[in-house]
mmCIF file of C-alpha atoms in Angstrom:
data_model
loop_
_atom_site.group_PDB
_atom_site.id
_atom_site.type_symbol
_atom_site.label_atom_id
_atom_site.label_comp_id
_atom_site.label_asym_id
_atom_site.label_seq_id
_atom_site.Cartn_x
_atom_site.Cartn_y
_atom_site.Cartn_z
ATOM 1 C CA UNK A 1 178.191 -170.380 -30.676
ATOM 2 C CA UNK A 2 176.704 -167.942 -33.143
ATOM 3 C CA UNK A 3 178.694 -169.227 -36.135
ATOM 4 C CA UNK A 4 177.088 -172.767 -35.048
ATOM 5 C CA UNK A 5 173.569 -171.419 -34.749
ATOM 6 C CA UNK A 6 173.916 -169.402 -38.165
ATOM 7 C CA UNK A 7 175.148 -172.757 -39.790
ATOM 8 C CA UNK A 8 172.466 -175.268 -38.344
ATOM 9 C CA UNK A 9 169.436 -172.969 -38.695
ATOM 10 C CA UNK A 10 169.762 -172.697 -42.752
ATOM 11 C CA UNK A 11 170.202 -176.311 -42.994
ATOM 12 C CA UNK A 12 166.862 -176.787 -40.782
ATOM 13 C CA UNK A 13 165.157 -174.224 -42.644
ATOM 14 C CA UNK A 14 166.433 -175.747 -46.029
ATOM 15 C CA UNK A 15 165.496 -179.284 -45.079
ATOM 16 C CA UNK A 16 161.842 -178.140 -44.256
ATOM 17 C CA UNK A 17 161.474 -176.147 -47.334
ATOM 18 C CA UNK A 18 162.570 -179.294 -49.519
ATOM 19 C CA UNK A 19 160.157 -181.215 -47.620
ATOM 20 C CA UNK A 20 157.243 -178.958 -48.025
ATOM 21 C CA UNK A 21 158.031 -178.714 -51.865
ATOM 22 C CA UNK A 22 158.274 -182.283 -52.018
ATOM 23 C CA UNK A 23 154.914 -182.881 -50.035
ATOM 24 C CA UNK A 24 152.894 -180.391 -52.085
ATOM 25 C CA UNK A 25 153.816 -181.629 -55.434
ATOM 26 C CA UNK A 26 152.196 -184.968 -54.745
ATOM 27 C CA UNK A 27 148.614 -184.131 -56.401
ATOM 28 C CA UNK A 28 146.355 -186.193 -53.970
ATOM 29 C CA UNK A 29 148.126 -184.634 -51.048
ATOM 30 C CA UNK A 30 148.428 -181.041 -51.845
ATOM 31 C CA UNK A 31 145.074 -180.159 -50.439
ATOM 32 C CA UNK A 32 145.638 -181.875 -47.079
ATOM 33 C CA UNK A 33 147.979 -180.205 -44.599
ATOM 34 C CA UNK A 34 150.522 -182.260 -43.370
ATOM 35 C CA UNK A 35 149.209 -182.115 -39.770
ATOM 36 C CA UNK A 36 146.327 -184.278 -41.176
ATOM 37 C CA UNK A 37 148.162 -186.655 -43.536
ATOM 38 C CA UNK A 38 151.320 -187.346 -41.642
ATOM 39 C CA UNK A 39 149.427 -189.198 -38.475
ATOM 40 C CA UNK A 40 147.398 -191.181 -41.404
ATOM 41 C CA UNK A 41 150.303 -192.178 -42.992
ATOM 42 C CA UNK A 42 152.333 -193.084 -40.055
ATOM 43 C CA UNK A 43 149.570 -195.420 -39.023
ATOM 44 C CA UNK A 44 149.574 -196.780 -42.245
ATOM 45 C CA UNK A 45 153.415 -197.558 -41.867
ATOM 46 C CA UNK A 46 152.984 -198.838 -38.459
ATOM 47 C CA UNK A 47 150.561 -201.368 -39.678
ATOM 48 C CA UNK A 48 152.699 -202.723 -42.396
ATOM 49 C CA UNK A 49 155.593 -203.052 -39.951
ATOM 50 C CA UNK A 50 153.535 -204.880 -37.443
ATOM 51 C CA UNK A 51 152.130 -207.305 -40.052
ATOM 52 C CA UNK A 52 155.903 -207.888 -41.422
ATOM 53 C CA UNK A 53 156.885 -208.839 -37.835
ATOM 54 C CA UNK A 54 153.518 -210.880 -37.284
ATOM 55 C CA UNK A 55 154.431 -212.984 -40.511
ATOM 56 C CA UNK A 56 157.833 -213.707 -39.356
ATOM 57 C CA UNK A 57 156.584 -214.703 -35.982
ATOM 58 C CA UNK A 58 153.829 -216.796 -37.491
ATOM 59 C CA UNK A 59 156.274 -218.511 -40.023
ATOM 60 C CA UNK A 60 158.390 -219.409 -36.987
ATOM 61 C CA UNK A 61 155.964 -220.589 -34.462
ATOM 62 C CA UNK A 62 152.844 -221.991 -36.276
ATOM 63 C CA UNK A 63 151.444 -220.960 -39.579
ATOM 64 C CA UNK A 64 147.889 -221.937 -38.508
ATOM 65 C CA UNK A 65 147.923 -218.685 -36.589
ATOM 66 C CA UNK A 66 147.491 -216.632 -39.469
ATOM 67 C CA UNK A 67 143.816 -216.410 -39.715
ATOM 68 C CA UNK A 68 143.583 -215.681 -36.115
ATOM 69 C CA UNK A 69 145.791 -212.802 -36.183
ATOM 70 C CA UNK A 70 143.849 -211.555 -39.309
ATOM 71 C CA UNK A 71 140.537 -211.850 -37.627
ATOM 72 C CA UNK A 72 142.068 -209.915 -34.437
ATOM 73 C CA UNK A 73 143.314 -207.136 -36.854
ATOM 74 C CA UNK A 74 139.752 -207.215 -38.618
ATOM 75 C CA UNK A 75 137.925 -206.977 -35.138
ATOM 76 C CA UNK A 76 140.029 -204.031 -34.403
ATOM 77 C CA UNK A 77 139.250 -202.282 -37.785
ATOM 78 C CA UNK A 78 135.247 -203.054 -37.001
ATOM 79 C CA UNK A 79 135.376 -201.858 -33.348
ATOM 80 C CA UNK A 80 136.852 -198.636 -34.169
ATOM 81 C CA UNK A 81 133.725 -197.592 -36.172
ATOM 82 C CA UNK A 82 131.773 -198.385 -33.107
ATOM 83 C CA UNK A 83 129.229 -195.184 -32.453
ATOM 84 C CA UNK A 84 131.049 -194.251 -28.805
ATOM 85 C CA UNK A 85 134.570 -194.322 -30.599
ATOM 86 C CA UNK A 86 133.372 -192.202 -33.480
ATOM 87 C CA UNK A 87 131.270 -189.525 -31.529
ATOM 88 C CA UNK A 88 134.011 -189.076 -28.481
ATOM 89 C CA UNK A 89 136.596 -188.524 -30.875
ATOM 90 C CA UNK A 90 134.869 -186.087 -33.150
ATOM 91 C CA UNK A 91 133.355 -184.129 -30.110
ATOM 92 C CA UNK A 92 136.709 -184.020 -28.540
ATOM 93 C CA UNK A 93 138.476 -183.083 -31.487
ATOM 94 C CA UNK A 94 135.813 -180.217 -32.041
ATOM 95 C CA UNK A 95 136.229 -178.808 -28.150
ATOM 96 C CA UNK A 96 140.057 -178.994 -28.638
ATOM 97 C CA UNK A 97 139.961 -176.781 -31.689
ATOM 98 C CA UNK A 98 137.887 -174.183 -29.735
ATOM 99 C CA UNK A 99 141.004 -173.938 -27.270
ATOM 100 C CA UNK A 100 144.332 -172.995 -27.873
ATOM 101 C CA UNK A 101 145.423 -176.620 -28.097
ATOM 102 C CA UNK A 102 144.056 -178.349 -31.310
ATOM 103 C CA UNK A 103 145.117 -181.653 -31.885
ATOM 104 C CA UNK A 104 144.882 -184.035 -35.136
ATOM 105 C CA UNK A 105 145.918 -187.141 -33.258
ATOM 106 C CA UNK A 106 142.702 -187.464 -30.636
ATOM 107 C CA UNK A 107 141.850 -190.578 -32.458
ATOM 108 C CA UNK A 108 145.236 -192.013 -32.076
ATOM 109 C CA UNK A 109 145.487 -191.560 -28.335
ATOM 110 C CA UNK A 110 141.878 -192.611 -27.655
ATOM 111 C CA UNK A 111 142.366 -195.562 -29.427
ATOM 112 C CA UNK A 112 145.923 -196.737 -27.633
ATOM 113 C CA UNK A 113 144.334 -196.131 -24.390
ATOM 114 C CA UNK A 114 141.231 -198.261 -25.350
ATOM 115 C CA UNK A 115 143.625 -200.851 -26.625
ATOM 116 C CA UNK A 116 145.568 -200.853 -23.210
ATOM 117 C CA UNK A 117 142.983 -202.517 -21.579
ATOM 118 C CA UNK A 118 142.809 -205.282 -24.292
ATOM 119 C CA UNK A 119 146.759 -205.881 -23.934
ATOM 120 C CA UNK A 120 146.312 -206.046 -20.146
ATOM 121 C CA UNK A 121 143.306 -208.411 -20.441
ATOM 122 C CA UNK A 122 144.810 -210.707 -22.993
ATOM 123 C CA UNK A 123 147.962 -210.974 -20.693
ATOM 124 C CA UNK A 124 145.775 -212.252 -17.794
ATOM 125 C CA UNK A 125 143.876 -214.330 -19.837
ATOM 126 C CA UNK A 126 146.465 -216.117 -21.327
ATOM 127 C CA UNK A 127 148.584 -216.474 -18.337
ATOM 128 C CA UNK A 128 145.606 -217.774 -16.082
ATOM 129 C CA UNK A 129 142.952 -219.025 -18.812
ATOM 130 C CA UNK A 130 141.934 -222.091 -16.535
ATOM 131 C CA UNK A 131 141.076 -220.088 -13.475
ATOM 132 C CA UNK A 132 140.221 -216.750 -14.982
ATOM 133 C CA UNK A 133 137.474 -218.286 -17.439
ATOM 134 C CA UNK A 134 135.161 -219.182 -14.699
ATOM 135 C CA UNK A 135 135.082 -215.445 -13.203
ATOM 136 C CA UNK A 136 134.998 -213.908 -16.238
ATOM 137 C CA UNK A 137 131.385 -213.270 -16.444
ATOM 138 C CA UNK A 138 131.352 -211.206 -13.314
ATOM 139 C CA UNK A 139 134.334 -209.336 -14.281
ATOM 140 C CA UNK A 140 132.675 -208.551 -17.677
ATOM 141 C CA UNK A 141 129.770 -207.468 -16.048
ATOM 142 C CA UNK A 142 131.230 -204.945 -13.590
ATOM 143 C CA UNK A 143 133.362 -203.627 -16.051
ATOM 144 C CA UNK A 144 130.573 -203.081 -18.583
ATOM 145 C CA UNK A 145 128.563 -201.304 -15.990
ATOM 146 C CA UNK A 146 131.697 -198.876 -15.233
ATOM 147 C CA UNK A 147 132.507 -198.452 -18.692
ATOM 148 C CA UNK A 148 129.156 -197.585 -20.033
ATOM 149 C CA UNK A 149 128.532 -195.189 -17.160
ATOM 150 C CA UNK A 150 131.630 -193.200 -18.050
ATOM 151 C CA UNK A 151 131.050 -193.178 -21.599
ATOM 152 C CA UNK A 152 127.488 -192.281 -21.444
ATOM 153 C CA UNK A 153 128.387 -189.296 -19.219
ATOM 154 C CA UNK A 154 131.183 -188.012 -21.162
ATOM 155 C CA UNK A 155 129.187 -188.237 -24.299
ATOM 156 C CA UNK A 156 126.382 -186.361 -22.797
ATOM 157 C CA UNK A 157 128.614 -183.801 -21.247
ATOM 158 C CA UNK A 158 130.363 -183.349 -24.741
ATOM 159 C CA UNK A 159 126.733 -183.008 -26.338
ATOM 160 C CA UNK A 160 125.901 -180.165 -23.754
ATOM 161 C CA UNK A 161 129.229 -178.344 -24.483
ATOM 162 C CA UNK A 162 129.051 -178.528 -27.893
ATOM 163 C CA UNK A 163 125.569 -177.208 -27.877
ATOM 164 C CA UNK A 164 126.673 -174.326 -25.934
ATOM 165 C CA UNK A 165 129.355 -173.761 -28.865
ATOM 166 C CA UNK A 166 126.645 -174.136 -31.395
ATOM 167 C CA UNK A 167 124.628 -171.464 -30.144
ATOM 168 C CA UNK A 168 127.592 -169.040 -29.967
ATOM 169 C CA UNK A 169 128.743 -170.003 -33.375
ATOM 170 C CA UNK A 170 125.041 -169.351 -34.442
ATOM 171 C CA UNK A 171 125.147 -166.217 -32.651
ATOM 172 C CA UNK A 172 128.477 -164.930 -34.256
ATOM 173 C CA UNK A 173 127.132 -165.678 -37.570
ATOM 174 C CA UNK A 174 124.053 -163.538 -37.037
ATOM 175 C CA UNK A 175 126.336 -160.669 -35.806
ATOM 176 C CA UNK A 176 128.413 -161.307 -38.859
ATOM 177 C CA UNK A 177 125.233 -160.994 -41.237
ATOM 178 C CA UNK A 178 123.827 -158.071 -39.331
ATOM 179 C CA UNK A 179 126.609 -155.497 -38.847
ATOM 180 C CA UNK A 180 130.069 -157.415 -40.213
ATOM 181 C CA UNK A 181 131.269 -157.830 -36.687
ATOM 182 C CA UNK A 182 134.011 -160.549 -36.644
ATOM 183 C CA UNK A 183 135.101 -160.361 -32.917
ATOM 184 C CA UNK A 184 134.228 -163.313 -30.398
ATOM 185 C CA UNK A 185 134.341 -161.112 -27.128
ATOM 186 C CA UNK A 186 131.430 -160.689 -24.924
ATOM 187 C CA UNK A 187 129.450 -163.828 -25.955
ATOM 188 C CA UNK A 188 130.463 -166.546 -23.519
ATOM 189 C CA UNK A 189 127.827 -166.768 -20.545
ATOM 190 C CA UNK A 190 127.831 -168.727 -17.296
ATOM 191 C CA UNK A 191 127.111 -172.098 -18.837
ATOM 192 C CA UNK A 192 129.781 -171.806 -21.618
ATOM 193 C CA UNK A 193 132.377 -170.753 -19.048
ATOM 194 C CA UNK A 194 131.445 -173.643 -16.797
ATOM 195 C CA UNK A 195 131.445 -176.262 -19.641
ATOM 196 C CA UNK A 196 135.045 -174.487 -20.831
ATOM 197 C CA UNK A 197 136.378 -175.141 -17.174
ATOM 198 C CA UNK A 198 135.071 -178.997 -17.540
ATOM 199 C CA UNK A 199 136.557 -179.474 -20.858
ATOM 200 C CA UNK A 200 139.921 -177.850 -19.987
ATOM 201 C CA UNK A 201 140.565 -181.061 -18.236
ATOM 202 C CA UNK A 202 141.067 -182.920 -21.573
ATOM 203 C CA UNK A 203 143.960 -180.785 -23.110
ATOM 204 C CA UNK A 204 146.741 -183.124 -23.790
ATOM 205 C CA UNK A 205 147.267 -186.464 -25.103
ATOM 206 C CA UNK A 206 147.921 -188.358 -21.796
ATOM 207 C CA UNK A 207 144.405 -187.437 -20.727
ATOM 208 C CA UNK A 208 142.836 -188.475 -23.883
ATOM 209 C CA UNK A 209 144.815 -191.840 -23.442
ATOM 210 C CA UNK A 210 143.187 -192.033 -20.032
ATOM 211 C CA UNK A 211 139.719 -191.575 -21.398
ATOM 212 C CA UNK A 212 140.585 -194.102 -23.927
ATOM 213 C CA UNK A 213 141.422 -196.457 -21.272
ATOM 214 C CA UNK A 214 138.293 -195.892 -19.146
ATOM 215 C CA UNK A 215 136.041 -196.606 -22.505
ATOM 216 C CA UNK A 216 137.593 -199.773 -22.884
ATOM 217 C CA UNK A 217 136.500 -200.936 -19.235
ATOM 218 C CA UNK A 218 133.188 -201.761 -21.193
ATOM 219 C CA UNK A 219 134.875 -204.868 -22.272
ATOM 220 C CA UNK A 220 133.259 -204.965 -25.654
ATOM 221 C CA UNK A 221 136.599 -204.937 -27.431
ATOM 222 C CA UNK A 222 138.273 -207.288 -24.438
ATOM 223 C CA UNK A 223 135.583 -209.861 -24.748
ATOM 224 C CA UNK A 224 136.409 -210.266 -28.681
ATOM 225 C CA UNK A 225 139.976 -210.498 -28.190
ATOM 226 C CA UNK A 226 140.314 -212.483 -24.852
ATOM 227 C CA UNK A 227 137.927 -214.930 -25.884
ATOM 228 C CA UNK A 228 139.931 -215.330 -29.086
ATOM 229 C CA UNK A 229 143.004 -215.852 -26.788
ATOM 230 C CA UNK A 230 141.371 -218.647 -24.643
ATOM 231 C CA UNK A 231 140.284 -220.168 -27.810
ATOM 232 C CA UNK A 232 143.509 -220.290 -29.244
ATOM 233 C CA UNK A 233 145.275 -221.479 -25.973
ATOM 234 C CA UNK A 234 142.730 -224.468 -26.058
ATOM 235 C CA UNK A 235 143.265 -225.225 -29.690
ATOM 236 C CA UNK A 236 147.167 -224.832 -29.568
ATOM 237 C CA UNK A 237 148.468 -226.318 -26.740
ATOM 238 C CA UNK A 238 151.849 -225.163 -25.843
ATOM 239 C CA UNK A 239 151.445 -221.812 -27.836
ATOM 240 C CA UNK A 240 153.648 -219.259 -25.972
ATOM 241 C CA UNK A 241 152.288 -215.970 -24.394
ATOM 242 C CA UNK A 242 154.418 -214.254 -26.654
ATOM 243 C CA UNK A 243 152.655 -215.366 -29.543
ATOM 244 C CA UNK A 244 149.363 -214.875 -28.116
ATOM 245 C CA UNK A 245 150.261 -211.396 -27.594
ATOM 246 C CA UNK A 246 150.138 -210.837 -31.786
ATOM 247 C CA UNK A 247 146.269 -210.807 -31.362
ATOM 248 C CA UNK A 248 145.860 -207.630 -29.026
ATOM 249 C CA UNK A 249 148.905 -205.933 -31.104
ATOM 250 C CA UNK A 250 147.421 -206.400 -34.453
ATOM 251 C CA UNK A 251 143.872 -205.278 -32.985
ATOM 252 C CA UNK A 252 145.490 -201.968 -31.414
ATOM 253 C CA UNK A 253 147.265 -201.190 -34.852
ATOM 254 C CA UNK A 254 144.085 -201.812 -36.811
ATOM 255 C CA UNK A 255 141.840 -199.613 -34.304
ATOM 256 C CA UNK A 256 144.462 -196.977 -34.442
ATOM 257 C CA UNK A 257 144.386 -196.650 -37.863
ATOM 258 C CA UNK A 258 140.693 -195.997 -38.480
ATOM 259 C CA UNK A 259 140.391 -194.026 -35.406
ATOM 260 C CA UNK A 260 143.196 -191.554 -36.221
ATOM 261 C CA UNK A 261 141.934 -191.300 -39.757
ATOM 262 C CA UNK A 262 138.620 -190.515 -38.325
ATOM 263 C CA UNK A 263 140.141 -187.708 -35.752
ATOM 264 C CA UNK A 264 142.666 -186.287 -38.635
ATOM 265 C CA UNK A 265 139.968 -185.892 -40.972
ATOM 266 C CA UNK A 266 137.565 -184.573 -38.374
ATOM 267 C CA UNK A 267 140.496 -181.954 -37.508
ATOM 268 C CA UNK A 268 140.808 -180.736 -41.198
ATOM 269 C CA UNK A 269 136.910 -180.769 -41.570
ATOM 270 C CA UNK A 270 136.452 -178.479 -38.304
ATOM 271 C CA UNK A 271 139.358 -176.297 -39.113
ATOM 272 C CA UNK A 272 138.709 -175.999 -42.786
ATOM 273 C CA UNK A 273 138.166 -172.439 -44.078
ATOM 274 C CA UNK A 274 138.145 -171.061 -47.666
ATOM 275 C CA UNK A 275 140.760 -168.656 -48.171
ATOM 276 C CA UNK A 276 139.713 -167.109 -51.104
ATOM 277 C CA UNK A 277 137.479 -164.110 -50.288
ATOM 278 C CA UNK A 278 135.799 -164.591 -47.021
ATOM 279 C CA UNK A 279 137.697 -167.106 -44.576
ATOM 280 C CA UNK A 280 135.677 -165.911 -41.394
ATOM 281 C CA UNK A 281 132.402 -166.815 -43.001
ATOM 282 C CA UNK A 282 133.508 -170.189 -44.150
ATOM 283 C CA UNK A 283 135.209 -171.151 -40.816
ATOM 284 C CA UNK A 284 131.830 -170.362 -39.267
ATOM 285 C CA UNK A 285 129.764 -171.805 -41.748
ATOM 286 C CA UNK A 286 131.697 -175.470 -41.801
ATOM 287 C CA UNK A 287 131.647 -175.329 -37.873
ATOM 288 C CA UNK A 288 128.062 -175.014 -37.338
ATOM 289 C CA UNK A 289 127.075 -177.698 -39.967
ATOM 290 C CA UNK A 290 129.493 -180.285 -38.458
ATOM 291 C CA UNK A 291 128.897 -179.257 -34.850
ATOM 292 C CA UNK A 292 125.375 -179.779 -35.319
ATOM 293 C CA UNK A 293 125.817 -183.497 -36.557
ATOM 294 C CA UNK A 294 128.141 -183.997 -33.381
ATOM 295 C CA UNK A 295 125.450 -182.749 -31.170
ATOM 296 C CA UNK A 296 123.007 -184.824 -32.564
ATOM 297 C CA UNK A 297 125.178 -187.977 -32.642
ATOM 298 C CA UNK A 298 126.569 -187.422 -29.095
ATOM 299 C CA UNK A 299 123.029 -187.165 -27.606
ATOM 300 C CA UNK A 300 121.644 -190.004 -29.537
ATOM 301 C CA UNK A 301 124.641 -192.717 -28.601
ATOM 302 C CA UNK A 302 124.580 -191.138 -25.076
ATOM 303 C CA UNK A 303 120.938 -191.719 -24.566
ATOM 304 C CA UNK A 304 121.413 -195.031 -26.187
ATOM 305 C CA UNK A 305 123.995 -196.159 -23.613
ATOM 306 C CA UNK A 306 121.910 -194.834 -20.941
ATOM 307 C CA UNK A 307 119.087 -197.031 -21.920
ATOM 308 C CA UNK A 308 121.517 -199.898 -22.533
ATOM 309 C CA UNK A 309 122.617 -199.404 -18.811
ATOM 310 C CA UNK A 310 119.537 -199.692 -17.368
ATOM 311 C CA UNK A 311 118.448 -203.048 -19.218
ATOM 312 C CA UNK A 312 122.014 -204.118 -18.096
ATOM 313 C CA UNK A 313 120.716 -203.643 -14.730
ATOM 314 C CA UNK A 314 117.139 -204.418 -14.770
ATOM 315 C CA UNK A 315 116.596 -206.771 -17.772
ATOM 316 C CA UNK A 316 113.284 -206.147 -19.564
ATOM 317 C CA UNK A 317 111.311 -207.762 -22.074
ATOM 318 C CA UNK A 318 109.145 -205.759 -24.752
ATOM 319 C CA UNK A 319 109.560 -205.062 -28.431
ATOM 320 C CA UNK A 320 111.640 -201.754 -27.501
ATOM 321 C CA UNK A 321 114.055 -203.317 -25.563
ATOM 322 C CA UNK A 322 114.850 -206.505 -27.634
ATOM 323 C CA UNK A 323 115.308 -204.051 -30.378
ATOM 324 C CA UNK A 324 117.630 -202.137 -28.285
ATOM 325 C CA UNK A 325 119.609 -205.371 -27.587
ATOM 326 C CA UNK A 326 119.710 -206.327 -31.407
ATOM 327 C CA UNK A 327 121.103 -202.572 -32.174
ATOM 328 C CA UNK A 328 123.783 -202.850 -29.289
ATOM 329 C CA UNK A 329 125.038 -206.111 -30.986
ATOM 330 C CA UNK A 330 125.275 -203.976 -34.101
ATOM 331 C CA UNK A 331 126.865 -201.011 -32.861
ATOM 332 C CA UNK A 332 129.179 -200.768 -35.777
ATOM 333 C CA UNK A 333 126.481 -199.957 -38.058
ATOM 334 C CA UNK A 334 125.444 -197.152 -36.073
ATOM 335 C CA UNK A 335 129.020 -195.818 -36.338
ATOM 336 C CA UNK A 336 129.164 -196.283 -39.771
ATOM 337 C CA UNK A 337 125.908 -194.145 -40.099
ATOM 338 C CA UNK A 338 127.562 -191.485 -38.008
ATOM 339 C CA UNK A 339 130.617 -191.252 -40.486
ATOM 340 C CA UNK A 340 128.058 -191.319 -43.197
ATOM 341 C CA UNK A 341 126.056 -188.546 -41.791
ATOM 342 C CA UNK A 342 129.440 -186.430 -41.432
ATOM 343 C CA UNK A 343 130.352 -187.100 -45.111
ATOM 344 C CA UNK A 344 126.806 -186.098 -46.309
ATOM 345 C CA UNK A 345 127.091 -182.975 -44.058
ATOM 346 C CA UNK A 346 130.188 -182.298 -45.483
ATOM 347 C CA UNK A 347 129.177 -182.601 -48.997
ATOM 348 C CA UNK A 348 126.132 -180.521 -48.207
ATOM 349 C CA UNK A 349 128.193 -177.731 -47.101
ATOM 350 C CA UNK A 350 130.516 -177.888 -49.842
ATOM 351 C CA UNK A 351 127.578 -177.813 -52.334
ATOM 352 C CA UNK A 352 125.762 -175.056 -50.680
ATOM 353 C CA UNK A 353 128.690 -172.761 -49.581
ATOM 354 C CA UNK A 354 128.518 -170.426 -52.462
ATOM 355 C CA UNK A 355 124.756 -169.911 -51.730
ATOM 356 C CA UNK A 356 124.997 -169.127 -48.209
ATOM 357 C CA UNK A 357 127.926 -167.052 -48.459
ATOM 358 C CA UNK A 358 126.066 -164.870 -50.744
ATOM 359 C CA UNK A 359 123.082 -164.893 -48.376
ATOM 360 C CA UNK A 360 125.180 -164.270 -45.470
ATOM 361 C CA UNK A 361 127.207 -161.254 -46.745
ATOM 362 C CA UNK A 362 126.784 -158.462 -44.425
ATOM 363 C CA UNK A 363 125.584 -155.220 -46.044
ATOM 364 C CA UNK A 364 128.038 -153.095 -44.045
ATOM 365 C CA UNK A 365 130.589 -154.630 -46.545
ATOM 366 C CA UNK A 366 129.016 -152.304 -48.850
ATOM 367 C CA UNK A 367 129.167 -149.253 -46.849
ATOM 368 C CA UNK A 368 132.599 -149.894 -45.844
ATOM 369 C CA UNK A 369 133.779 -149.999 -49.579
ATOM 370 C CA UNK A 370 132.081 -146.663 -50.113
ATOM 371 C CA UNK A 371 133.492 -145.154 -47.180
ATOM 372 C CA UNK A 372 136.929 -146.381 -48.510
ATOM 373 C CA UNK A 373 136.191 -144.631 -51.634
ATOM 374 C CA UNK A 374 135.203 -141.439 -49.851
ATOM 375 C CA UNK A 375 138.150 -141.597 -47.856
ATOM 376 C CA UNK A 376 140.466 -142.090 -50.783
ATOM 377 C CA UNK A 377 138.682 -139.056 -52.721
ATOM 378 C CA UNK A 378 139.296 -136.745 -49.423
ATOM 379 C CA UNK A 379 142.860 -137.797 -49.544
ATOM 380 C CA UNK A 380 143.586 -137.076 -52.938
ATOM 381 C CA UNK A 381 141.619 -133.755 -52.478
ATOM 382 C CA UNK A 382 143.796 -133.111 -49.529
ATOM 383 C CA UNK A 383 147.089 -133.891 -51.403
ATOM 384 C CA UNK A 384 145.823 -131.811 -54.348
ATOM 385 C CA UNK A 385 145.201 -128.741 -51.861
ATOM 386 C CA UNK A 386 148.588 -129.563 -50.148
ATOM 387 C CA UNK A 387 150.401 -129.181 -53.294
ATOM 388 C CA UNK A 388 148.407 -125.967 -54.393
ATOM 389 C CA UNK A 389 149.509 -124.572 -51.149
ATOM 390 C CA UNK A 390 152.989 -125.479 -51.274
ATOM 391 C CA UNK A 391 153.250 -124.170 -54.842
ATOM 392 C CA UNK A 392 151.576 -120.949 -53.473
ATOM 393 C CA UNK A 393 154.244 -120.802 -50.981
ATOM 394 C CA UNK A 394 156.992 -121.407 -53.099
ATOM 395 C CA UNK A 395 155.890 -118.620 -55.696
ATOM 396 C CA UNK A 396 155.317 -116.299 -52.758
ATOM 397 C CA UNK A 397 158.771 -116.835 -51.703
ATOM 398 C CA UNK A 398 159.953 -116.765 -55.031
ATOM 399 C CA UNK A 399 158.330 -113.325 -55.249
ATOM 400 C CA UNK A 400 159.794 -112.073 -52.153
ATOM 401 C CA UNK A 401 163.274 -113.137 -52.913
ATOM 402 C CA UNK A 402 162.671 -111.450 -56.334
ATOM 403 C CA UNK A 403 161.546 -108.277 -54.528
ATOM 404 C CA UNK A 404 164.574 -108.485 -52.345
ATOM 405 C CA UNK A 405 166.892 -108.829 -55.287
ATOM 406 C CA UNK A 406 165.619 -106.003 -56.985
ATOM 407 C CA UNK A 407 165.918 -103.785 -53.744
ATOM 408 C CA UNK A 408 169.365 -104.832 -53.571
#
């Protein structure tokens, strides 16, 4: 068995070495770690495969389905930019990075759970379109209340937890600026400990999947695809349920592509640190900037969803509430603004990095350098003194030997 393990292990290391060499030779990928780029390119490959299969099915069943399938895929891409998606994925990614279980695939599992609701709903609607359509409004209302409540609660909880984390990061940066301390012990208070216990509940892919599933109960996505399925069944009599399943499948892969890209890039942005001279400062610096944007986004979307929940239960008429309704109808614009805010924050952080790095360089570093110089000089003096003592000892020994020889 030893010979087999010795034979297999070099083969594995050799394969990984060749893969890493090939990967880092690609110009536009050399700056992205495989943990970030592999999920993104995997979803791109999945989208290509799904579209090849969809094209084959459409050519065999009915070519007029192409525009409907393309519309479903576009709806998936659009819905992935909804504010609740972007905010939840970014905040979950940030929280998991503060634990010992960081993940770059938060967006993937979240969107798969979200799309599962779409898939189940489309199957039910396609199988019972005539009977289910009459009761759809009540079902949609109840699901909307449940989904919005869970989404609002999670986003506000994430906002509070990340606020605690932002305070801790700021404190660590202040301590680093003051005394050069780079340890994180002794900072967590009672509230932070409570938040850590709550967020430990979401520490694995299947739990993120469950969260995405609950978010999907809002039925914003299900309404789009399910109504599309009903319209297709009415327009194309005799279309099989397997052809109808193309709609939620392409919707799923489109939404997964955007959400996975968002989660992976946020993982890279949060875990980024300059490895040139001061990685500790860079890690704190970028984390504070992006965590601040995440907190603002989470509080904003959570409050908007709370107001939307109020107006869904008790409809009100005023300029404010009408504007809120228009905002809810254009939720993807809010999500795009959040993405833009993260991009602008990242560009600001990169452009101002050197300035803040000089400003926050702890003065203790200079003292440490001087102390190191003094210690080196002391060591040199000690070595010189030791050498002189050894020389004196050797000379005395030599003299004693000479005297003994003369006496002999």
